[in-house]
CSV table of C-alpha atoms in Angstrom, one decimal:
chain,number,residue,atom,x,y,z
A,289,MET,CA,70.2,85.5,93.3
A,290,THR,CA,72.5,83.4,95.3
A,291,LEU,CA,75.9,84.9,96.8
A,292,GLY,CA,77.7,82.6,94.6
A,293,ALA,CA,76.0,84.0,91.5
A,294,LEU,CA,76.4,87.4,92.4
A,295,LEU,CA,80.1,86.9,93.1
A,296,ALA,CA,80.6,85.4,89.7
A,297,GLN,CA,78.6,88.2,88.0
A,298,GLN,CA,80.9,90.9,89.9
A,299,ALA,CA,83.9,89.0,88.9
A,300,GLN,CA,82.6,88.7,85.3
A,301,ALA,CA,82.0,92.5,85.2
A,302,ALA,CA,85.1,93.5,86.4
A,303,GLY,CA,86.8,91.3,83.9
A,304,ASP,CA,84.7,92.9,81.1
A,305,HIS,CA,85.5,96.6,82.3
A,306,PRO,CA,88.8,96.3,83.9
A,307,GLN,CA,90.2,99.6,85.6
A,308,LYS,CA,93.8,100.2,86.5
A,309,ALA,CA,94.9,100.0,89.9
A,310,THR,CA,94.9,103.2,92.0
A,311,ALA,CA,97.1,103.9,94.9
A,312,GLU,CA,94.1,103.2,97.3
A,313,ARG,CA,93.2,99.8,95.5
A,314,PRO,CA,96.7,98.7,94.5
A,315,ASN,CA,98.2,96.0,92.5
A,316,ILE,CA,99.6,93.5,94.7
A,317,ILE,CA,102.8,91.5,94.4
A,318,PHE,CA,103.7,89.1,97.2
A,319,ILE,CA,107.2,87.7,97.0
A,320,LEU,CA,108.0,84.6,99.0
A,321,ALA,CA,111.8,83.3,99.5
A,322,ASP,CA,112.0,79.5,100.4
A,323,ASP,CA,113.8,78.6,103.4
A,324,MET,CA,115.6,82.0,103.8
A,325,GLY,CA,116.5,82.8,107.5
A,326,TYR,CA,115.5,85.6,109.6
A,327,GLY,CA,118.9,86.8,109.6
A,328,ASP,CA,119.8,86.7,106.0
A,329,LEU,CA,118.9,90.3,104.9
A,330,ALA,CA,121.4,93.1,105.5
A,331,CYS,CA,118.2,95.1,106.6
A,332,TYR,CA,117.7,92.4,109.4
A,333,GLY,CA,121.2,92.6,110.6
A,334,ASN,CA,123.3,90.4,108.2
A,335,GLN,CA,126.7,91.7,107.6
A,336,TYR,CA,127.8,89.2,105.0
A,337,ILE,CA,124.9,88.6,102.3
A,338,GLN,CA,124.3,91.6,99.8
A,339,THR,CA,120.7,92.3,99.3
A,340,PRO,CA,120.4,95.9,98.1
A,341,ASN,CA,117.0,95.7,96.5
A,342,ILE,CA,115.2,94.1,99.4
A,343,ASP,CA,117.0,96.5,101.7
A,344,ARG,CA,115.7,99.5,99.8
A,345,LEU,CA,112.0,98.1,100.3
A,346,ALA,CA,112.7,98.0,103.9
A,347,ARG,CA,114.4,101.3,104.0
A,348,THR,CA,111.6,103.1,102.1
A,349,GLY,CA,108.6,100.9,103.5
A,350,THR,CA,107.6,99.0,106.6
A,351,SER,CA,109.4,96.0,108.1
A,352,PHE,CA,108.1,93.7,110.8
A,353,THR,CA,110.5,92.3,113.6
A,354,GLN,CA,107.7,90.0,115.0
A,355,ALA,CA,106.2,88.4,111.9
A,356,TYR,CA,105.7,84.5,111.7
A,357,ALA,CA,105.4,82.1,108.9
A,358,GLY,CA,102.5,79.5,109.1
A,359,SER,CA,104.7,76.9,110.0
A,360,GLY,CA,108.4,75.6,110.0
A,361,ILE,CA,108.1,73.8,106.8
A,362,SER,CA,107.0,74.7,103.1
A,363,SER,CA,103.7,73.0,102.6
A,364,PRO,CA,101.9,73.8,105.8
A,365,SER,CA,103.3,77.1,106.0
A,366,ARG,CA,102.2,78.0,102.4
A,367,CYS,CA,98.6,76.5,103.0
A,368,SER,CA,98.3,78.8,106.2
A,369,LEU,CA,99.0,81.9,103.9
A,370,MET,CA,97.1,80.7,101.1
A,371,THR,CA,93.7,79.8,103.3
A,372,GLY,CA,94.2,82.1,106.4
A,373,LYS,CA,94.2,79.4,108.8
A,374,ASN,CA,96.6,78.2,111.4
A,375,SER,CA,98.3,74.9,110.9
A,376,GLY,CA,95.9,73.5,113.7
A,377,ASN,CA,93.0,74.1,111.0
A,378,THR,CA,94.5,74.0,107.5
A,379,ARG,CA,94.0,71.3,105.3
A,380,ILE,CA,97.7,70.6,104.9
A,381,ARG,CA,99.6,70.3,108.3
A,382,ASP,CA,102.9,69.0,107.4
A,383,ASN,CA,104.7,68.3,104.1
A,384,GLN,CA,103.4,64.6,104.3
A,385,CYS,CA,100.2,63.4,105.9
A,386,TYR,CA,99.3,60.4,107.9
A,387,ALA,CA,96.1,59.0,106.3
A,388,GLY,CA,94.3,59.6,103.1
A,389,GLY,CA,95.7,62.1,100.5
A,390,MET,CA,97.5,60.7,97.8
A,391,THR,CA,101.0,58.6,97.4
A,392,GLY,CA,103.6,59.5,95.0
A,393,LEU,CA,107.5,59.7,94.0
A,394,LYS,CA,109.6,62.1,96.1
A,395,ILE,CA,113.0,62.7,94.9
A,396,SER,CA,115.6,63.9,97.3
A,397,PRO,CA,118.1,67.0,96.6
A,398,LYS,CA,120.6,63.9,96.3
A,399,GLY,CA,118.4,62.2,93.8
A,400,ASP,CA,117.0,59.4,96.0
A,401,THR,CA,113.7,58.2,95.2
A,402,THR,CA,111.0,57.4,97.8
A,403,ILE,CA,107.1,56.8,98.0
A,404,VAL,CA,105.4,59.2,100.5
A,405,ARG,CA,101.8,60.3,101.1
A,406,ARG,CA,100.7,64.0,100.8
A,407,ALA,CA,97.5,65.9,101.3
A,408,ASN,CA,96.5,68.6,98.9
A,409,LEU,CA,94.0,71.6,98.6
A,410,LEU,CA,90.4,70.5,97.6
A,411,PRO,CA,88.0,72.4,95.2
A,412,GLU,CA,86.1,73.7,98.3
A,413,ASP,CA,89.3,75.4,99.9
A,414,VAL,CA,89.2,79.2,99.4
A,415,THR,CA,92.5,80.6,98.6
A,416,LEU,CA,94.2,84.1,98.1
A,417,GLY,CA,93.7,83.5,94.5
A,418,THR,CA,89.9,83.0,94.9
A,419,VAL,CA,89.4,85.8,97.0
A,420,LEU,CA,91.4,88.5,94.8
A,421,SER,CA,89.8,87.0,91.6
A,422,ARG,CA,86.5,87.6,92.9
A,423,ALA,CA,87.5,91.1,94.0
A,424,GLY,CA,88.2,91.8,90.2
A,425,TYR,CA,91.9,91.2,90.2
A,426,ARG,CA,93.8,89.2,87.6
A,427,THR,CA,95.7,86.6,89.4
A,428,CYS,CA,98.9,84.6,88.8
A,429,LEU,CA,101.1,82.2,90.8
A,430,VAL,CA,104.7,81.8,89.7
A,431,ASN,CA,106.8,78.9,90.2
A,432,LYS,CA,106.4,77.1,93.9
A,433,TRP,CA,102.8,76.1,94.9
A,434,HIS,CA,103.6,72.8,97.1
A,435,LEU,CA,99.8,72.6,97.9
A,436,ASP,CA,98.9,69.9,95.2
A,437,GLY,CA,100.0,66.9,96.7
A,438,TYR,CA,100.0,64.3,93.9
A,439,ASP,CA,96.8,65.5,92.4
A,440,PRO,CA,97.5,67.3,88.9
A,441,GLN,CA,94.2,68.9,89.3
A,442,ALA,CA,95.1,70.7,92.6
A,443,ALA,CA,97.5,73.2,90.6
A,444,PRO,CA,97.1,77.0,91.4
A,445,ASN,CA,94.9,77.1,88.2
A,446,HIS,CA,92.6,74.8,89.6
A,447,ARG,CA,92.5,76.5,93.3
A,448,GLY,CA,91.7,80.2,92.5
A,449,PHE,CA,94.5,81.5,90.3
A,450,ASP,CA,93.8,82.7,86.6
A,451,GLU,CA,97.3,81.9,85.6
A,452,PHE,CA,100.0,79.6,86.8
A,453,TYR,CA,103.7,79.2,85.6
A,454,GLY,CA,106.1,77.0,87.5
A,455,TRP,CA,106.1,73.4,88.9
A,456,THR,CA,104.3,71.1,91.1
A,457,ILE,CA,104.7,68.1,93.4
A,458,ALA,CA,102.3,66.0,91.1
A,459,THR,CA,104.4,66.5,88.2
A,460,VAL,CA,107.4,65.1,89.7
A,461,HIS,CA,110.0,66.1,86.9
A,462,SER,CA,108.4,69.7,86.3
A,463,ASN,CA,111.6,71.2,88.3
A,464,SER,CA,114.0,68.8,87.3
A,465,PRO,CA,117.0,69.3,87.6
A,466,TYR,CA,116.5,71.9,90.8
A,467,TYR,CA,117.4,75.4,89.6
A,468,TYR,CA,118.1,74.7,86.0
A,469,PRO,CA,114.9,73.0,85.0
A,470,TYR,CA,114.3,71.5,81.5
A,471,TYR,CA,110.7,71.1,82.2
A,472,ARG,CA,108.3,73.8,83.5
A,473,LEU,CA,104.3,73.9,83.6
A,474,HIS,CA,102.3,76.6,81.8
A,475,GLY,CA,98.9,75.9,83.5
A,476,ASP,CA,98.4,72.2,82.7
A,477,SER,CA,100.8,72.1,79.7
A,478,LEU,CA,104.3,71.0,80.4
A,479,ILE,CA,106.9,72.8,78.3
A,480,ASN,CA,110.5,72.8,77.8
A,481,ILE,CA,113.2,75.1,78.8
A,482,LYS,CA,115.4,74.4,75.5
A,483,GLU,CA,118.3,76.3,76.9
A,484,ASN,CA,118.7,73.8,79.8
A,485,GLU,CA,118.4,70.8,77.6
A,486,HIS,CA,121.0,67.9,78.4
A,487,ASP,CA,121.5,69.4,82.0
A,488,ALA,CA,122.9,72.4,80.7
A,489,HIS,CA,123.2,75.1,83.3
A,490,VAL,CA,122.0,78.2,81.0
A,491,ARG,CA,118.8,79.7,82.3
A,492,HIS,CA,118.5,79.8,86.5
A,493,ASN,CA,115.0,79.2,87.8
A,494,THR,CA,115.1,82.5,89.6
A,495,GLU,CA,115.5,84.2,86.4
A,496,ILE,CA,112.9,82.2,84.5
A,497,SER,CA,110.5,82.7,87.4
A,498,THR,CA,111.2,86.4,87.3
A,499,ASP,CA,110.7,86.5,83.6
A,500,ASP,CA,107.3,84.8,83.8
A,501,ALA,CA,106.3,87.4,86.5
A,502,ILE,CA,107.3,90.5,84.3
A,503,GLN,CA,105.4,89.4,81.3
A,504,PHE,CA,102.4,88.8,83.6
A,505,ILE,CA,102.9,92.4,84.5
A,506,HIS,CA,103.0,93.7,81.1
A,507,ARG,CA,100.1,91.7,80.0
A,508,ASN,CA,98.3,93.2,82.8
A,509,GLN,CA,99.4,96.6,83.4
A,510,ASP,CA,95.8,98.0,82.5
A,511,ARG,CA,93.8,96.3,85.2
A,512,PRO,CA,94.2,95.2,88.8
A,513,PHE,CA,96.4,92.2,89.4
A,514,PHE,CA,97.6,90.0,92.0
A,515,LEU,CA,101.0,88.4,91.7
A,516,PHE,CA,102.4,85.5,93.8
A,517,LEU,CA,106.0,85.0,93.1
A,518,GLY,CA,107.2,81.9,95.0
A,519,TYR,CA,111.1,81.9,94.5
A,520,ASP,CA,112.7,78.5,95.3
A,521,ALA,CA,115.9,80.4,96.4
A,522,PRO,CA,117.8,79.7,98.8
A,523,HIS,CA,116.2,76.3,99.4
A,524,GLU,CA,118.9,73.4,99.1
A,525,PRO,CA,120.3,72.0,97.0
A,526,TYR,CA,122.6,75.2,96.8
A,527,ASN,CA,122.8,75.2,93.0
A,528,ILE,CA,124.0,78.3,91.4
A,529,ASP,CA,127.0,78.4,89.0
A,530,ASP,CA,127.5,82.3,89.4
A,531,THR,CA,129.0,83.1,92.8
A,532,SER,CA,131.1,86.0,91.7
A,533,TRP,CA,129.5,88.1,94.6
A,534,TYR,CA,131.3,86.3,97.1
A,535,ASP,CA,134.4,84.7,95.4
A,536,GLU,CA,136.9,87.2,97.1
A,537,HIS,CA,135.8,85.3,100.3
A,538,GLY,CA,138.6,82.5,100.0
A,539,ASP,CA,137.6,81.3,103.9
A,540,TRP,CA,134.3,80.5,102.8
A,541,SER,CA,133.1,76.8,101.9
A,542,ALA,CA,131.5,76.3,98.3
A,543,ASN,CA,128.5,75.7,99.9
A,544,THR,CA,128.5,79.0,101.9
A,545,LYS,CA,129.3,80.9,98.7
A,546,ARG,CA,126.4,79.4,96.8
A,547,TYR,CA,124.2,79.9,99.4
A,548,ALA,CA,124.8,83.6,99.7
A,549,ALA,CA,124.9,83.9,96.0
A,550,LEU,CA,121.2,82.5,95.7
A,551,VAL,CA,119.9,85.1,98.0
A,552,THR,CA,121.8,87.9,96.3
A,553,HIS,CA,120.7,86.5,93.0
A,554,MET,CA,117.2,86.6,94.1
A,555,ASP,CA,117.5,90.1,95.1
A,556,TYR,CA,118.9,91.2,91.7
A,557,ASN,CA,115.9,89.6,89.8
A,558,ILE,CA,113.7,91.4,92.6
A,559,GLY,CA,115.6,94.6,91.3
A,560,ARG,CA,114.5,93.6,87.7
A,561,LEU,CA,110.8,93.0,88.7
A,562,LEU,CA,110.7,96.7,90.6
A,563,GLY,CA,112.5,98.1,87.5
A,564,THR,CA,109.6,96.8,85.4
A,565,LEU,CA,107.0,98.4,87.8
A,566,ASP,CA,109.0,101.8,87.4
A,567,ALA,CA,109.4,101.6,83.7
A,568,LEU,CA,105.6,101.1,83.2
A,569,GLY,CA,104.6,103.6,85.7
A,570,LEU,CA,103.0,101.4,88.1
A,571,ARG,CA,105.3,101.5,91.1
A,572,GLU,CA,103.0,103.8,93.0
A,573,ASN,CA,100.0,101.9,92.5
A,574,THR,CA,101.5,98.5,93.6
A,575,LEU,CA,101.8,96.9,96.9
A,576,VAL,CA,104.9,95.0,97.4
A,577,ILE,CA,105.1,92.3,100.1
A,578,PHE,CA,108.2,90.3,100.9
A,579,ALA,CA,108.6,87.2,103.2
A,580,SER,CA,110.1,84.0,103.8
A,581,ASP,CA,108.1,80.5,104.1
A,582,ASN,CA,109.8,79.4,107.1
A,583,GLY,CA,113.5,79.8,108.8
A,584,ALA,CA,116.9,78.6,107.4
A,585,ALA,CA,117.4,74.9,106.9
A,586,VAL,CA,119.9,72.7,108.8
A,587,MET,CA,122.2,72.6,105.4
A,588,ALA,CA,122.2,76.5,105.5
A,589,PRO,CA,125.6,78.1,106.6
A,590,LEU,CA,123.7,78.9,110.0
A,591,LYS,CA,127.0,79.9,112.0
A,592,GLU,CA,129.2,81.0,108.8
A,593,LEU,CA,126.4,83.7,107.8
A,594,ASN,CA,124.2,84.1,110.9
A,595,CYS,CA,121.5,83.0,108.8
A,596,GLY,CA,119.1,82.6,111.8
A,597,ALA,CA,120.4,85.8,113.5
A,598,GLY,CA,120.9,83.9,116.8
A,599,LEU,CA,117.3,82.5,117.0
A,600,LYS,CA,116.9,79.1,118.5
A,601,GLY,CA,115.9,76.2,116.2
A,602,ARG,CA,115.7,75.9,112.3
A,603,LYS,CA,113.4,75.0,109.5
A,604,GLY,CA,111.2,72.2,110.5
A,605,GLN,CA,110.8,73.3,114.2
A,606,LEU,CA,108.5,75.5,116.0
A,607,TYR,CA,111.3,77.3,117.9
A,608,GLU,CA,111.9,80.9,116.8
A,609,GLY,CA,114.4,80.1,114.2
A,610,GLY,CA,111.8,77.9,112.2
A,611,ILE,CA,108.9,80.3,112.2
A,612,ARG,CA,110.1,83.9,112.8
A,613,VAL,CA,110.7,85.3,109.3
A,614,PRO,CA,111.2,88.8,107.7
A,615,LEU,CA,108.4,90.7,106.4
A,616,ILE,CA,108.5,93.9,104.5
A,617,VAL,CA,105.7,95.9,102.9
A,618,ASN,CA,106.1,98.6,100.6
A,619,GLN,CA,104.2,101.2,98.5
A,620,PRO,CA,105.6,104.6,97.4
A,621,GLY,CA,103.5,107.5,98.8
A,622,ARG,CA,101.3,105.0,101.0
A,623,VAL,CA,103.5,102.8,103.2
A,624,PRO,CA,105.7,104.8,105.6
A,625,ALA,CA,109.3,104.2,106.3
A,626,ARG,CA,109.3,102.6,109.8
A,627,GLN,CA,110.2,99.3,111.6
A,628,ILE,CA,107.4,98.1,114.0
A,629,ASP,CA,107.3,95.1,116.3
A,630,ASN,CA,103.6,94.1,116.0
A,631,LEU,CA,102.9,90.4,116.4
A,632,VAL,CA,101.5,89.3,112.8
A,633,TYR,CA,101.4,85.9,111.0
A,634,PHE,CA,100.6,84.4,107.8
A,635,PRO,CA,96.8,83.6,108.5
A,636,ASP,CA,96.4,87.5,108.5
A,637,PHE,CA,97.2,87.8,104.9
A,638,MET,CA,93.7,86.7,103.8
A,639,PRO,CA,91.6,89.1,105.3
A,640,THR,CA,94.3,91.7,104.9
A,641,LEU,CA,94.6,91.5,101.1
A,642,ALA,CA,90.8,91.2,100.9
A,643,ARG,CA,90.3,94.5,102.6
A,644,ILE,CA,93.0,96.4,100.6
A,645,ALA,CA,91.2,94.9,97.4
A,646,GLU,CA,88.0,96.4,98.6
A,647,GLY,CA,89.4,99.9,97.8
A,648,GLU,CA,86.7,102.2,98.9
A,649,ASP,CA,83.9,99.9,98.1
A,650,VAL,CA,84.2,98.1,101.4
A,651,SER,CA,80.8,96.2,100.8
A,652,ARG,CA,81.5,94.7,97.4
A,653,THR,CA,84.0,92.0,98.7
A,654,SER,CA,83.4,92.0,102.6
A,655,HIS,CA,82.0,88.7,102.2
A,656,LEU,CA,84.7,86.9,100.5
A,657,VAL,CA,86.6,85.6,103.5
A,658,PRO,CA,85.4,82.6,105.0
A,659,ARG,CA,84.2,83.3,108.7
A,660,ASP,CA,86.6,80.1,109.9
A,661,THR,CA,89.9,81.9,109.1
A,662,ASN,CA,92.2,82.6,111.9
A,663,GLY,CA,93.8,85.9,110.8
A,664,MET,CA,93.1,89.4,111.2
A,665,ASP,CA,93.0,92.5,109.1
A,666,ILE,CA,96.5,94.3,109.6
A,667,SER,CA,96.3,96.4,106.7
A,668,PRO,CA,96.3,99.7,109.0
A,669,LEU,CA,99.8,98.8,109.9
A,670,PHE,CA,100.7,98.9,106.4
A,671,TYR,CA,99.5,102.5,106.1
A,672,GLY,CA,101.1,104.0,109.2
A,673,LYS,CA,98.2,103.3,111.7
A,674,ASP,CA,98.7,101.5,115.1
A,675,ILE,CA,96.3,98.7,115.9
A,676,ASP,CA,96.5,96.1,118.8
A,677,THR,CA,97.8,92.7,117.2
A,678,ASP,CA,99.5,91.4,120.3
A,679,SER,CA,96.5,90.7,122.7
A,680,ARG,CA,95.3,87.6,120.6
A,681,ASP,CA,96.6,84.1,120.5
A,682,LEU,CA,98.5,82.3,117.9
A,683,TYR,CA,99.0,78.8,117.2
A,684,TRP,CA,101.3,76.3,115.3
A,685,GLU,CA,101.6,72.4,115.1
A,686,PHE,CA,103.2,69.4,113.3
A,687,PRO,CA,100.3,67.1,114.4
A,688,GLY,CA,101.2,64.9,117.1
A,689,LYS,CA,104.8,66.0,117.0
A,690,GLN,CA,105.1,69.7,118.0
A,691,ARG,CA,103.1,72.6,119.1
A,692,ALA,CA,103.4,76.3,119.8
A,693,ILE,CA,101.3,78.8,121.3
A,694,ARG,CA,102.0,82.7,121.6
A,695,SER,CA,99.8,84.6,123.7
A,696,GLY,CA,100.8,88.2,124.5
A,697,GLY,CA,104.3,88.2,125.8
A,698,TRP,CA,104.6,84.4,126.5
A,699,LYS,CA,105.2,81.5,124.0
A,700,ALA,CA,104.9,77.8,124.8
A,701,VAL,CA,106.4,75.3,122.7
A,702,THR,CA,107.6,71.7,122.3
A,703,VAL,CA,109.4,70.1,119.3
A,704,LYS,CA,109.5,66.6,120.5
A,705,LYS,CA,106.6,64.1,120.8
A,706,GLY,CA,105.5,63.6,124.4
A,707,ALA,CA,107.8,66.4,125.7
A,708,PRO,CA,106.3,69.0,128.1
A,709,LEU,CA,105.7,72.4,127.0
A,710,GLU,CA,108.5,74.9,127.3
A,711,LEU,CA,107.7,78.5,128.5
A,712,TYR,CA,109.4,81.8,127.3
A,713,ARG,CA,108.8,85.4,128.0
A,714,ILE,CA,109.4,85.9,124.3
A,715,LYS,CA,109.7,89.8,123.9
A,716,GLU,CA,112.5,89.7,126.6
A,717,ASP,CA,113.9,86.5,125.4
A,718,PRO,CA,113.8,86.3,121.9
A,719,LEU,CA,116.3,83.8,121.6
A,720,GLU,CA,114.5,81.1,124.0
A,721,GLN,CA,117.4,80.8,126.5
A,722,HIS,CA,115.5,80.8,129.6
A,723,ASN,CA,112.6,78.1,130.0
A,724,LEU,CA,110.1,79.2,132.9
A,725,ALA,CA,107.8,76.3,132.7
A,726,ALA,CA,108.6,75.3,136.2
A,727,GLU,CA,108.3,79.0,137.6
A,728,TYR,CA,104.9,79.4,135.9
A,729,PRO,CA,103.0,76.1,135.7
A,730,GLU,CA,99.7,78.1,135.7
A,731,ILE,CA,100.5,79.8,132.5
A,732,VAL,CA,101.8,76.7,130.8
A,733,GLN,CA,98.2,74.9,131.6
A,734,ARG,CA,96.5,78.2,130.4
A,735,LEU,CA,98.5,78.1,127.0
A,736,ASP,CA,98.1,74.5,126.9
A,737,SER,CA,94.5,74.5,127.2
A,738,LEU,CA,94.4,77.6,124.7
A,739,GLY,CA,96.3,75.5,122.0
A,740,HIS,CA,93.8,72.4,122.3
A,741,ALA,CA,91.1,74.9,121.7
A,742,MET,CA,92.6,76.5,118.6
A,743,ARG,CA,92.7,73.4,116.4
A,744,THR,CA,90.3,71.0,114.9
A,745,PRO,CA,90.7,67.4,114.1
A,746,SER,CA,91.8,66.2,110.6
A,747,PRO,CA,91.3,63.1,109.0
A,748,ASN,CA,94.7,63.5,107.0
A,749,TYR,CA,96.5,63.7,110.4
A,750,PRO,CA,94.9,61.7,113.2
A,751,ILE,CA,96.7,61.9,116.5
A,752,ASP,CA,96.4,60.2,119.7
A,753,ASP,CA,94.9,63.0,122.0
A,754,GLU,CA,91.8,63.4,119.5
């Protein structure tokens, strides 16, 4: 019997005879915010935005201070997370591609339309959904995917996930208007949110997404499940009618109030989700992970609310403000309450979640993770153990435009095409204020060579130095 046939047989057996999740082989819920800055949460130092439910996850779980997204922008960051590869090896390395892919219509937050080219995940790409489905988990992705380009057959339910409720790039009107959508995909079927008909602002997308997630949990409470909940908040346009949490701040602009409200409204709905786990008796058998896909956008109130926690840069850049993100893991009775500074990043989640899904039977899914992934199993850090994650090298790129390499305490980065690498002692200088490239040219050269060795050419992103 071939390995593929054996895996299919195991997955079928798990589906025929589902067993409830246990503390040792838990349900997994991954919650991903969109364009939320490193400094947006009270538990990460914010003094303005109210996030009591996420703060409680941090207070009773483990939070990471040196966690990195897969990229500084949505599609490549999510591709890195989903496939376990850095952005020099992923299928999707920027929101748009330079060649190949498919062309389609892009609608800006202001309603302007342009024709752009995008890459998409292919059937041969192994995703988190693929891995955890084969491990016997019922898998579901709710809301934002952003890895389908303009191919409707590249939606989550065609790339490893059993269920999908949300919107795709390919179906351009499936999330329009933003945050109060009238259209929504349930698998391949386009449905209507009747309450939002004629541009009515009745059901906010954060609420719709949470409802979809809660219903999935109810349906699958008697078997192990993996739920990926990709909220839109607080991505622009900052569209939310209820800003009551912040109306007392008369000196805040309407934009600032709406941004903060989007974060707090998301936090409220995360509280609803956690309440469902408690009510169903699933909380101790569920690992909850929270992160953001990249740093805060230029439209965010970076100065007013300190969204970037003083870090240099923003969304779309490989400075710390674009790629360092909050990361919290929580499972009562299993994950200790602590804050740690281990170096971790999005490619780590494929081997990590595969290992957690193995439970006691390591051999059963040990071959599910492709050998060409770039991450490492960081699950020991979730459960109170200390492992060395800092002596490895990490890489990011926007092909032909920006590059960043972390090696130990050093970081080399350039955010302009053709500009030389800057060099920072990143642990001592997390704000990237002191460029040491002129003082340590040999380290710059070493990190430059490392970066070139950690990437592979891509037909979708041909660049001059390949």
